[in-house]
Amino acid sequence: MRLHKLAMLLLLTTTTATAASAPVHYTLDPDHTYPSFEADHMGLSIWRGKFDHSTGTATLDTVGKTGSVDVTVDIASIDFGNPALNKVMLGASAPMCQTQCGMFDVAKYPTAHYRGKLTDFVDGAPTKAVGTLTMRGVTKPLTLAIDRFKCIPDFMLKPRLRCGADALGTFQRDQFGLDGGKSFGMDMKVTLRIQVEAVQDQ
């Protein structure tokens, strides 16, 4: 009898743990998600800009310490706060280049895509996203450090949750064919600063 009770207890514990660790699915809120970036300009100043439109999904299992993120960025929504520069960056090449130099070429490559796994959980919150960035037809590894992560009941959609995060990462833009200004000695390093919010699916 004791053996039977022990077996039932183990089964109940396993079942409860499995149910508790089910992943929760989220949809990114495009009105509160803005990938921004910083890049060198001629060694003189740091240009900053952002993308105004992105879509995506995420999953989160705080008990199992797993999760994922899948984000697509609309390149045409780039905004430097300078319409003339926006136009140059969206083209295939900059007009001031003596030879061909790569810009976003939005007509051919309209989106960028990031797909990653949420890792290194601390107190139920991920501190990293380890994945890949695809841009201009090139895919490279990209790890993002998650500096801040929090989930709360959405005050308009209770009991559904809203999660928010700030993430940071760097890459070399010439590895993606974005080598405009490289011949002038411009630093190819780009810093990403991403604010993101996502709402639990119904």
N, CA and C of each residue as an Amber inpcrd file, in Angstrom:
protein
   606
   0.8280000  -1.1980000   0.0000000   0.0000000   0.0000000   0.0000000
   0.8710000   1.2610000   0.0000000   1.9410000   1.2170000   0.8550000
   2.8250000   2.3750000   0.9100000   3.5070000   2.6060000  -0.4370000
   3.9000000   1.5180000  -1.0840000   4.5410000   1.6200000  -2.3980000
   3.5780000   2.2140000  -3.4160000   2.3210000   1.8000000  -3.3450000
   1.3060000   2.3310000  -4.2570000   1.1160000   3.8330000  -4.0290000
   1.0490000   4.2560000  -2.7770000   0.8890000   5.6730000  -2.4580000
   2.0780000   6.4850000  -2.9330000   3.2940000   5.9080000  -2.7690000
   4.4990000   6.6130000  -3.2060000   4.4930000   6.7900000  -4.7190000
   4.0750000   5.7480000  -5.4310000   4.0070000   5.8300000  -6.8910000
   3.0050000   6.8810000  -7.3310000   1.8410000   6.9280000  -6.6610000
   0.8320000   7.9260000  -6.9980000   1.3310000   9.3410000  -6.7190000
   2.0810000   9.5100000  -5.6210000   2.6230000  10.8190000  -5.2670000
   3.6380000  11.2820000  -6.3080000   4.4940000  10.3610000  -6.7430000
   5.4900000  10.6890000  -7.7680000   4.8130000  11.0570000  -9.0780000
   3.7620000  10.3360000  -9.4420000   3.0210000  10.6190000 -10.6650000
   2.3560000  11.9820000 -10.5960000   1.7480000  12.2840000  -9.4410000
   1.0920000  13.5830000  -9.2630000   2.1010000  14.7160000  -9.3220000
   3.2590000  14.5320000  -8.7040000   4.3050000  15.5650000  -8.7120000
   4.7970000  15.8240000 -10.1180000   5.0330000  14.7500000 -10.8700000
   5.5130000  14.8790000 -12.2430000   4.4830000  15.5760000 -13.1160000
   3.2100000  15.1750000 -12.9610000   2.1340000  15.7750000 -13.7490000
   1.9890000  17.2610000 -13.4430000   2.0510000  17.6010000 -12.1480000
   1.9240000  19.0020000 -11.7450000   3.0680000  19.8310000 -12.2860000
   4.2950000  19.3120000 -12.2180000   5.4630000  20.0430000 -12.7150000
   5.3720000  20.2560000 -14.2090000   4.8990000  19.2290000 -14.9220000
   4.7600000  19.3410000 -16.3730000   3.7390000  20.3970000 -16.7470000
   2.6060000  20.3940000 -16.0240000   1.5600000  21.3720000 -16.3140000
   2.0310000  22.7840000 -15.9870000   2.7970000  22.9150000 -14.8770000
   3.2320000  24.2390000 -14.4440000   4.2830000  24.8200000 -15.3730000
   4.9920000  23.9470000 -16.0900000   6.0830000  24.4320000 -16.9260000
   5.6700000  24.5890000 -18.3920000   4.3700000  24.6240000 -18.6580000
   3.9090000  24.8130000 -20.0330000   4.2790000  26.2150000 -20.5110000
   4.7980000  26.3560000 -21.7310000   5.1740000  27.6820000 -22.2290000
   3.9580000  28.5570000 -22.4840000   4.1090000  29.8400000 -22.2370000
   3.0810000  30.8330000 -22.5110000   3.4590000  31.5520000 -23.7920000
   2.4800000  31.7520000 -24.6710000   2.7300000  32.3660000 -25.9720000
   2.3450000  33.8490000 -25.9610000   3.1720000  34.6530000 -26.6070000
   2.9770000  36.0990000 -26.6430000   3.0750000  36.6250000 -28.0740000
   2.4170000  37.7670000 -28.3100000   2.5340000  38.4820000 -29.5760000
   3.1250000  39.8580000 -29.2940000   4.1380000  40.2460000 -30.0580000
   4.7580000  41.5420000 -29.8480000   3.7700000  42.6750000 -30.0860000
   3.8490000  43.6850000 -29.2430000   3.0420000  44.8860000 -29.3890000
   3.8310000  45.8660000 -30.2640000   3.4240000  46.0680000 -31.5230000
   4.2080000  46.9180000 -32.4300000   4.2500000  48.3780000 -32.0220000
   3.2880000  48.8120000 -31.1960000   3.2710000  50.2040000 -30.7430000
   4.2270000  50.4530000 -29.5780000   4.7770000  49.3750000 -29.0260000
   5.6970000  49.5180000 -27.8970000   6.9820000  48.7170000 -28.1240000
   7.3100000  48.4680000 -29.3700000   8.5230000  47.7290000 -29.7110000
   9.3040000  48.5190000 -30.7490000  10.5050000  48.9610000 -30.3860000
  11.3170000  49.7730000 -31.2950000  12.7820000  49.3560000 -31.2380000
  13.2500000  48.5840000 -32.2380000  14.6880000  48.3420000 -32.3400000
  15.3800000  49.6480000 -32.7490000  16.3400000  50.0790000 -31.9670000
  17.1040000  51.2690000 -32.3100000  18.5740000  50.8980000 -32.4630000
  19.3420000  51.7950000 -33.0430000  20.7330000  51.4560000 -33.3450000
  21.6170000  52.6910000 -33.2670000  22.9080000  52.4330000 -33.0880000
  23.9140000  53.4810000 -33.0440000  25.0660000  53.0620000 -33.9510000
  25.5420000  53.9880000 -34.7860000  26.6190000  53.6610000 -35.7190000
  27.5060000  54.8730000 -35.9470000  28.7620000  54.6100000 -36.2300000
  29.7490000  55.6570000 -36.4640000  29.4520000  56.4450000 -37.7470000
  29.7180000  57.7540000 -37.7080000  29.6340000  58.5790000 -38.9050000
  30.9590000  59.3160000 -39.0920000  31.7850000  58.7560000 -39.9720000
  33.0520000  59.3730000 -40.3570000  34.0230000  59.5460000 -39.1890000
  33.8080000  58.7930000 -38.1050000  34.6680000  58.9560000 -36.9480000
  34.4330000  60.2540000 -36.1980000  33.3820000  60.9840000 -36.5750000
  33.1120000  62.3030000 -35.9960000  32.0020000  62.2830000 -34.9680000
  30.9480000  61.5090000 -35.2360000  29.7910000  61.4750000 -34.3450000
  29.1360000  60.1090000 -34.4320000  28.2020000  59.8790000 -33.5440000
  27.4350000  58.6250000 -33.5380000  26.0330000  58.9140000 -34.0530000
  25.6760000  58.3190000 -35.1960000  24.3260000  58.4410000 -35.7380000
  23.4140000  57.4640000 -35.0100000  22.2310000  57.9330000 -34.6920000
  21.2500000  57.0810000 -34.0190000  19.9470000  57.0670000 -34.8100000
  19.2950000  55.9270000 -34.8240000  18.0230000  55.8100000 -35.5200000
  17.2350000  54.6410000 -34.9700000  16.0580000  54.4330000 -35.5320000
  15.2180000  53.3300000 -35.0750000  14.3470000  52.8440000 -36.2220000
  13.7630000  51.6850000 -36.0060000  12.7840000  51.1400000 -36.9440000
  11.4140000  51.2610000 -36.2900000  10.4760000  51.8620000 -37.0100000
   9.1740000  52.1690000 -36.4290000   8.1620000  51.0290000 -36.4950000
   8.4790000  49.9600000 -37.2340000   7.4950000  48.8830000 -37.3370000
   8.1780000  47.5220000 -37.3230000   7.7370000  46.6880000 -36.4020000
   8.2190000  45.3080000 -36.3300000   7.1000000  44.4280000 -35.7960000
   7.1540000  43.1620000 -36.1340000   6.1570000  42.1870000 -35.6960000
   6.8740000  40.9490000 -35.1910000   6.1610000  40.1390000 -34.4160000
   6.8030000  38.9170000 -33.9620000   6.0450000  38.2080000 -32.8670000
   6.6270000  37.1110000 -32.4180000   6.0430000  36.2840000 -31.3660000
   7.1300000  35.8730000 -30.3830000   6.6840000  35.4150000 -29.2260000
   7.6080000  34.9170000 -28.2170000   6.9290000  33.8400000 -27.3940000
   7.7210000  32.9860000 -26.8000000   7.2200000  32.0140000 -25.8260000
   8.0680000  32.1410000 -24.5690000   7.4570000  31.8220000 -23.4330000
   8.1780000  31.9350000 -22.1670000   7.6950000  30.8680000 -21.1970000
   8.6330000  30.1350000 -20.6380000   8.3560000  29.1300000 -19.6170000
   9.2630000  29.4480000 -18.4320000   8.7420000  30.1700000 -17.4460000
   9.5670000  30.6090000 -16.3330000   9.9670000  29.4560000 -15.4140000
   9.1320000  28.4030000 -15.3690000   9.4550000  27.2440000 -14.5370000
  10.5180000  26.3830000 -15.2090000  10.3140000  26.1040000 -16.4780000
  11.2760000  25.3010000 -17.2110000  12.5040000  26.0650000 -17.6580000
  12.4900000  27.3940000 -17.4750000  13.6140000  28.2660000 -17.8370000
  13.9680000  28.1420000 -19.3060000  12.9350000  28.2440000 -20.1340000
  13.1340000  28.2200000 -21.5810000  12.2490000  29.2800000 -22.2160000
  12.5390000  29.6060000 -23.4510000  11.7250000  30.5630000 -24.1860000
  12.3140000  30.8200000 -25.5430000  11.5730000  31.5570000 -26.3540000
  12.0470000  31.8540000 -27.7030000  11.4830000  33.1930000 -28.1470000
  12.1100000  33.7640000 -29.1520000  11.6450000  35.0180000 -29.7210000
  11.8540000  34.9710000 -31.2230000  10.8950000  35.5100000 -31.9660000
  10.9470000  35.5200000 -33.4190000  10.4130000  36.8710000 -33.8880000
  11.2880000  37.7170000 -34.4240000  10.9270000  39.1020000 -34.7410000
  11.2950000  39.4380000 -36.1860000  10.3560000  40.0970000 -36.8800000
  10.6030000  40.5820000 -38.2410000  10.5130000  42.1050000 -38.2340000
  11.5340000  42.7600000 -38.7680000  11.6110000  44.2210000 -38.7880000
  11.3860000  44.7190000 -40.2110000  10.5110000  45.7060000 -40.3520000
  10.2390000  46.3440000 -41.6410000  11.3270000  47.3940000 -41.8930000
  12.2440000  47.0930000 -42.8020000  13.3870000  47.9760000 -43.0430000
  12.9380000  49.3490000 -43.5400000  11.8660000  49.4080000 -44.3160000
  11.3830000  50.6800000 -44.8510000  10.9150000  51.6350000 -43.7650000
  10.7360000  51.1370000 -42.5340000  10.2800000  51.9960000 -41.4410000
  11.4510000  52.6700000 -40.7090000  12.6460000  52.6130000 -41.2820000
  13.8210000  53.2220000 -40.6610000  13.6200000  54.7260000 -40.4920000
  14.1230000  55.2440000 -39.3860000  13.9840000  56.6850000 -39.1240000
  15.2240000  57.1990000 -38.3980000  16.0320000  57.9880000 -39.1140000
  17.1870000  58.6590000 -38.5210000  16.8270000  60.0540000 -38.0110000
  15.5630000  60.4730000 -38.2410000  15.2230000  61.8550000 -37.9820000
  15.7500000  62.7610000 -39.0750000  16.1000000  62.1610000 -40.2130000
  16.6820000  62.8850000 -41.3420000  16.1650000  62.2260000 -42.6210000
  15.1110000  62.7600000 -43.2450000  14.5020000  62.1130000 -44.4100000
  15.4810000  61.8400000 -45.5470000  16.4180000  62.7460000 -45.7870000
  17.3840000  62.5390000 -46.8660000  18.2750000  61.3340000 -46.5790000
  18.6950000  61.1920000 -45.3260000  19.5290000  60.0510000 -44.9500000
  18.7210000  58.7540000 -45.0030000  17.4670000  58.8140000 -44.5800000
  16.6040000  57.6300000 -44.6820000  16.5760000  57.1140000 -46.1180000
  16.4110000  58.0210000 -47.0630000  16.3170000  57.6540000 -48.4750000
  17.6030000  57.0180000 -48.9630000  18.7390000  57.5920000 -48.5660000
  20.0350000  57.0390000 -48.9690000  20.2140000  55.6340000 -48.4130000
  19.8950000  55.4510000 -47.1250000  20.1080000  54.1610000 -46.4810000
  19.2230000  53.0600000 -47.0510000  18.0440000  53.4290000 -47.5570000
  17.1350000  52.4180000 -48.0870000  17.4830000  51.9900000 -49.5060000
  18.3690000  52.7190000 -50.1550000  18.7660000  52.3810000 -51.5160000
  19.7650000  51.2380000 -51.5610000  20.1710000  50.8920000 -52.7790000
  21.1350000  49.8040000 -52.9500000  22.5560000  50.2730000 -52.6850000
  22.8210000  51.5610000 -52.9560000  24.1650000  52.1020000 -52.7720000
  24.0610000  53.6010000 -52.5470000  25.0280000  54.1690000 -51.8290000
  25.0250000  55.6050000 -51.5690000  25.5870000  56.3580000 -52.7630000
  24.9650000  57.4790000 -53.1520000  25.4190000  58.2170000 -54.3400000
  26.8080000  58.8210000 -54.1880000  27.2820000  59.0350000 -52.9590000
  28.6030000  59.6380000 -52.7840000  29.7420000  58.6380000 -52.9060000
  29.3970000  57.3360000 -52.9920000  30.4490000  56.3200000 -53.0980000
  31.0860000  56.3530000 -54.4790000  32.4140000  56.3530000 -54.5260000
  33.1270000  56.3250000 -55.8000000  32.9780000  54.9670000 -56.4740000
  32.8800000  53.9340000 -55.6570000  32.5680000  52.5920000 -56.1550000
  31.3290000  52.1120000 -55.4020000  30.7660000  51.0100000 -55.8450000
  29.5470000  50.5000000 -55.2260000  29.7550000  50.2400000 -53.7350000
  28.8850000  50.7460000 -52.8940000  28.9390000  50.4180000 -51.4690000
  27.5290000  50.0820000 -50.9950000  27.4420000  49.1050000 -50.1350000
  26.1510000  48.5200000 -49.8070000  25.3350000  49.2990000 -48.7930000
  24.0710000  49.5320000 -49.1220000  23.0820000  50.0540000 -48.1910000
  22.0130000  48.9690000 -48.0110000  20.8660000  49.3050000 -47.4450000
  19.8780000  48.2790000 -47.1280000  19.2600000  47.6240000 -48.3550000
  19.1730000  48.3380000 -49.4810000  18.5670000  47.8020000 -50.6980000
  17.1780000  47.2240000 -50.3870000  16.2970000  48.0930000 -49.8540000
  15.0070000  47.6450000 -49.3420000  14.1150000  47.0400000 -50.4230000
  14.3170000  47.4350000 -51.6700000  13.5050000  46.8550000 -52.7430000
  13.7600000  45.3540000 -52.8830000  14.9850000  44.9500000 -52.6010000
  15.3530000  43.5360000 -52.7190000  15.2560000  42.8090000 -51.3840000
  15.5510000  43.5190000 -50.3040000  15.5530000  42.9110000 -48.9690000
  14.6770000  43.7570000 -48.0230000  13.3830000  43.5880000 -48.0610000
  12.4770000  44.4810000 -47.3210000  12.4390000  44.2730000 -45.8170000
  12.9420000  43.1530000 -45.3290000  12.8500000  42.8780000 -43.8930000
  14.1790000  42.3620000 -43.3390000  14.3070000  42.4920000 -42.0280000
  15.3590000  41.8100000 -41.2710000  14.6630000  40.8800000 -40.2940000
  15.3280000  39.7990000 -39.9320000  14.6730000  38.7760000 -39.1150000
  15.6110000  38.3070000 -38.0080000  15.1090000  38.3170000 -36.7730000
  15.8760000  37.7700000 -35.6500000  15.1050000  36.6150000 -35.0280000
  15.7980000  35.5100000 -34.8290000  15.1990000  34.3380000 -34.1830000
  16.1740000  33.8470000 -33.1230000  15.7020000  33.7030000 -31.8720000
  16.6170000  33.2870000 -30.8170000  15.9240000  32.5380000 -29.6970000
  16.7580000  31.9580000 -28.8360000  16.3030000  31.2500000 -27.6450000
  16.5990000  32.0980000 -26.4170000  15.6520000  32.1690000 -25.4900000
  15.8550000  32.8720000 -24.2380000  16.6060000  31.9450000 -23.2760000
  17.6900000  32.4610000 -22.6760000  18.5620000  31.6100000 -21.8650000
  19.0040000  32.3370000 -20.5990000  19.8130000  31.6240000 -19.8090000
  20.4650000  32.1790000 -18.6130000  19.4550000  32.8610000 -17.6840000
  18.4460000  32.1060000 -17.2950000  17.3820000  32.6500000 -16.4500000
  17.8930000  32.9310000 -15.0330000  17.4620000  34.0580000 -14.4870000
  17.7390000  34.4250000 -13.1020000  16.4240000  34.8640000 -12.4630000
  16.0140000  34.1730000 -11.4130000  14.7460000  34.4780000 -10.7390000
  13.5730000  34.4790000 -11.7200000  13.5710000  33.5190000 -12.6250000
  12.4620000  33.3620000 -13.5640000  12.5180000  34.2500000 -14.7870000
  13.5540000  35.0790000 -14.9130000  13.6520000  36.0080000 -16.0380000
  14.8880000  35.7020000 -16.8820000  14.7520000  35.6920000 -18.2110000
  15.9160000  35.4540000 -19.0720000  16.8580000  36.6550000 -19.0600000
  18.1450000  36.3810000 -19.1630000  19.1360000  37.4610000 -19.2260000
  19.8710000  37.4910000 -20.5660000  19.5560000  36.5380000 -21.4470000
  20.1690000  36.5080000 -22.7760000  19.1870000  35.9720000 -23.8070000
  19.3840000  36.3990000 -25.0510000  18.7450000  35.7640000 -26.2050000
  19.8700000  35.3590000 -27.1380000  19.9510000  34.0880000 -27.4200000
  21.0150000  33.5580000 -28.2730000  20.3880000  33.1040000 -29.5820000
  20.7520000  33.7510000 -30.6830000  20.1010000  33.4140000 -31.9410000
  20.8470000  33.8950000 -33.1570000  20.0890000  34.1830000 -34.2140000
  20.6710000  34.6180000 -35.4750000  19.9180000  35.8250000 -36.0210000
  20.6600000  36.6850000 -36.6910000  20.0910000  37.8290000 -37.3880000
  20.2630000  37.6170000 -38.8810000  19.1590000  37.7760000 -39.6260000
  19.2110000  37.6830000 -41.0900000  18.8930000  39.0570000 -41.6560000
  19.8230000  39.5600000 -42.4900000  19.6520000  40.8790000 -43.0800000
  20.3850000  40.9170000 -44.4200000  19.7280000  41.4910000 -45.4230000
  20.2770000  41.5380000 -46.7960000  20.6850000  40.1450000 -47.2850000
  19.9080000  39.1300000 -46.9060000  20.1460000  37.7730000 -47.3660000
  21.2720000  37.0460000 -46.6650000  21.8410000  37.6450000 -45.6170000
  22.9530000  37.0420000 -44.8720000  22.4950000  36.7370000 -43.4550000
  22.8360000  35.5570000 -42.9500000  22.4880000  35.1580000 -41.5950000
  23.7500000  34.9730000 -40.7630000  23.7810000  35.6460000 -39.5950000
  24.9310000  35.5640000 -38.6970000  24.4420000  35.3870000 -37.2620000
  25.2690000  34.7450000 -36.4160000  24.8890000  34.6240000 -35.0000000
  24.8300000  35.9970000 -34.3350000  23.8860000  36.1550000 -33.4170000
  23.7790000  37.3980000 -32.6540000  23.1950000  37.0840000 -31.2810000
  23.9590000  37.4190000 -30.2460000  23.5050000  37.2500000 -28.8740000
  23.1350000  38.6070000 -28.3060000  21.9750000  38.6860000 -27.6730000
  21.5010000  39.9110000 -27.0490000  21.5230000  39.7570000 -25.5350000
  22.0680000  40.7420000 -24.8580000  22.0060000  40.7740000 -23.3930000
  20.6970000  41.4510000 -22.9890000  19.9290000  40.7920000 -22.1440000
  18.6570000  41.3460000 -21.6870000  18.8970000  42.0250000 -20.3450000
  18.9200000  43.3520000 -20.3740000  19.2430000  44.1140000 -19.1670000
  18.0590000  44.2230000 -18.2150000  16.8600000  44.1540000 -18.7530000
  15.6680000  44.3170000 -17.9290000  14.5530000  43.4500000 -18.4950000
  13.8590000  42.7350000 -17.6210000  12.7620000  41.8710000 -18.0700000
  11.7250000  41.7790000 -16.9620000  10.4460000  41.9980000 -17.3340000
   9.3870000  41.9610000 -16.3320000   8.0570000  41.6390000 -16.9910000
   7.2290000  40.8460000 -16.3070000   5.8720000  40.5380000 -16.7610000
   4.8810000  40.9490000 -15.6770000   3.7940000  41.6050000 -16.1010000
   2.7400000  42.0130000 -15.1760000   1.3830000  41.8010000 -15.8580000
   0.2950000  41.7120000 -15.0870000  -1.0290000  41.6550000 -15.7110000
  -1.2860000  42.9450000 -16.4920000  -1.6940000  42.8260000 -17.7390000
  -2.0120000  44.0020000 -18.5390000  -3.2600000  44.6660000 -17.9700000
  -3.1680000  45.9440000 -17.6030000  -4.2780000  46.5790000 -16.8910000
  -5.5370000  46.6930000 -17.7470000  -5.3910000  46.5960000 -19.0840000
  -6.5710000  46.6430000 -19.9530000  -7.0350000  45.2620000 -20.3910000
  -6.1610000  44.2630000 -20.2400000  -6.4670000  42.9320000 -20.7720000
  -6.3950000  41.8490000 -19.7020000  -6.5280000  42.2110000 -18.4290000
  -6.4470000  41.2240000 -17.3550000  -7.3870000  40.0590000 -17.6260000
  -6.9550000  38.8110000 -17.3120000  -5.7310000  38.4330000 -16.5950000
  -4.5280000  38.1740000 -17.5040000  -4.6220000  38.5320000 -18.7870000
  -3.5000000  38.3000000 -19.6890000  -2.2910000  39.1160000 -19.2490000
  -1.1120000  38.5620000 -19.4830000   0.1240000  39.2110000 -19.0650000
   0.7060000  40.0740000 -20.1720000   1.4250000  41.1010000 -19.7780000
   2.2430000  41.9100000 -20.6850000   3.6770000  41.8460000 -20.1710000
   4.5980000  41.4650000 -21.0580000   6.0040000  41.3840000 -20.6880000
   6.7900000  42.4540000 -21.4390000   7.7700000  43.0100000 -20.7740000
   8.6140000  44.0190000 -21.3990000  10.0730000  43.7370000 -21.1320000
  10.9300000  44.1950000 -22.0500000  12.3610000  43.9620000 -21.8970000
  13.1550000  45.0440000 -22.6150000  14.3850000  45.2180000 -22.1630000
  15.3790000  46.0220000 -22.8640000  16.5460000  45.1060000 -23.1680000
  16.9690000  45.0930000 -24.4290000  18.0450000  44.2020000 -24.8480000
  19.1300000  44.9860000 -25.5830000  20.3360000  44.4500000 -25.5510000
  21.4910000  45.1280000 -26.1250000  22.3750000  44.1200000 -26.8460000
  22.8730000  44.4930000 -28.0290000  23.7850000  43.6310000 -28.7710000
  24.5830000  44.4350000 -29.7830000  25.6400000  43.8420000 -30.3070000
  26.4590000  44.5190000 -31.3150000  26.7620000  43.5660000 -32.4660000
  26.9780000  44.1340000 -33.6450000  27.4150000  43.3390000 -34.7940000
  28.2120000  44.2280000 -35.7310000  28.9160000  43.5910000 -36.6730000
  29.6810000  44.3000000 -37.6920000  28.8130000  44.3800000 -38.9540000
  28.4150000  45.5800000 -39.3470000  27.4480000  45.7020000 -40.4260000
  27.9880000  45.2740000 -41.7840000  29.3040000  45.3610000 -41.9910000
  29.8470000  44.9440000 -43.2890000  29.7200000  43.4420000 -43.4990000
  29.5390000  42.6680000 -42.4170000  29.3200000  41.2320000 -42.5600000
  27.9690000  40.9270000 -43.2120000  27.0830000  41.9030000 -43.2140000
  25.7750000  41.7610000 -43.8440000  25.6990000  42.5140000 -45.1750000
  26.8370000  42.9780000 -45.6790000  26.8560000  43.7240000 -46.9330000
  26.5460000  45.2010000 -46.7650000  26.3650000  45.6510000 -45.5230000
  26.1170000  47.0730000 -45.2510000  27.4600000  47.7770000 -45.0270000
  28.2250000  47.9180000 -46.1000000  29.5810000  48.4320000 -45.9540000
  29.7370000  49.8790000 -46.4170000  28.6240000  50.6130000 -46.5050000
  28.7000000  52.0170000 -46.8830000  29.5980000  52.7990000 -45.9320000
  30.5690000  53.5370000 -46.4880000  31.4870000  54.3270000 -45.6750000
  32.7220000  53.5850000 -45.2140000  32.8000000  52.2830000 -45.4650000
  33.9700000  51.5140000 -45.0180000  35.2460000  52.0230000 -45.6780000
  35.1470000  52.3850000 -46.9620000  36.3260000  52.8830000 -47.6740000
  36.7800000  54.2390000 -47.1560000  35.8860000  54.9380000 -46.4180000
  36.2430000  56.2240000 -45.8250000  36.8330000  56.0500000 -44.4230000
  36.9100000  54.8180000 -43.9420000  37.4420000  54.5530000 -42.6080000
  36.4030000  54.5060000 -41.5100000  35.1270000  54.4710000 -41.8810000
  34.0790000  54.4210000 -40.8600000  34.0770000  53.0810000 -40.1410000
  33.8500000  53.1140000 -38.8350000  33.7640000  51.9170000 -38.0100000
  32.5060000  51.1430000 -38.4020000  32.6390000  49.8570000 -38.6200000
  31.5140000  49.0270000 -39.0460000  30.6740000  48.4980000 -37.8720000
  31.0810000  48.7710000 -36.6520000  30.3340000  48.2730000 -35.4850000
  28.9960000  48.9970000 -35.3400000  27.9380000  48.2220000 -35.1260000
  26.6060000  48.7630000 -34.8570000  26.1440000  48.2410000 -33.5030000
  25.6150000  49.1440000 -32.6830000  25.0510000  48.7630000 -31.3950000
  23.5330000  48.7900000 -31.4940000  22.9060000  47.6860000 -31.1360000
  21.4470000  47.5950000 -31.0980000  20.9560000  47.8290000 -29.6810000
  19.9340000  48.6490000 -29.5390000  19.2660000  48.8500000 -28.2530000
  17.7700000  48.6470000 -28.5140000  17.2400000  47.5760000 -27.9720000
  15.8950000  47.1550000 -28.3580000  14.9440000  47.2330000 -27.1640000
  13.9100000  48.0440000 -27.3000000  12.8260000  48.0390000 -26.3120000
  11.6810000  47.2290000 -26.9020000  11.1310000  46.3250000 -26.1120000
  10.1080000  45.4230000 -26.6240000   9.0660000  45.1380000 -25.5550000
   7.8160000  45.0820000 -25.9820000   6.7260000  44.6200000 -25.1280000
   5.8980000  43.6030000 -25.9130000   5.3700000  42.6220000 -25.2040000
   4.5630000  41.5800000 -25.8270000   3.3990000  41.2290000 -24.9250000
   2.2790000  40.8810000 -25.5340000   1.0470000  40.5660000 -24.7850000
   0.7140000  39.0920000 -24.9230000   0.3470000  38.4870000 -23.8180000
  -0.0330000  37.0740000 -23.8030000  -1.2070000  36.8200000 -24.7460000
  -1.0830000  35.7700000 -25.5540000  -2.1680000  35.4150000 -26.4700000
  -3.3740000  34.9290000 -25.6830000  -4.5380000  35.0800000 -26.2940000
  -5.7750000  34.6220000 -25.6610000  -5.8760000  33.1090000 -25.6880000
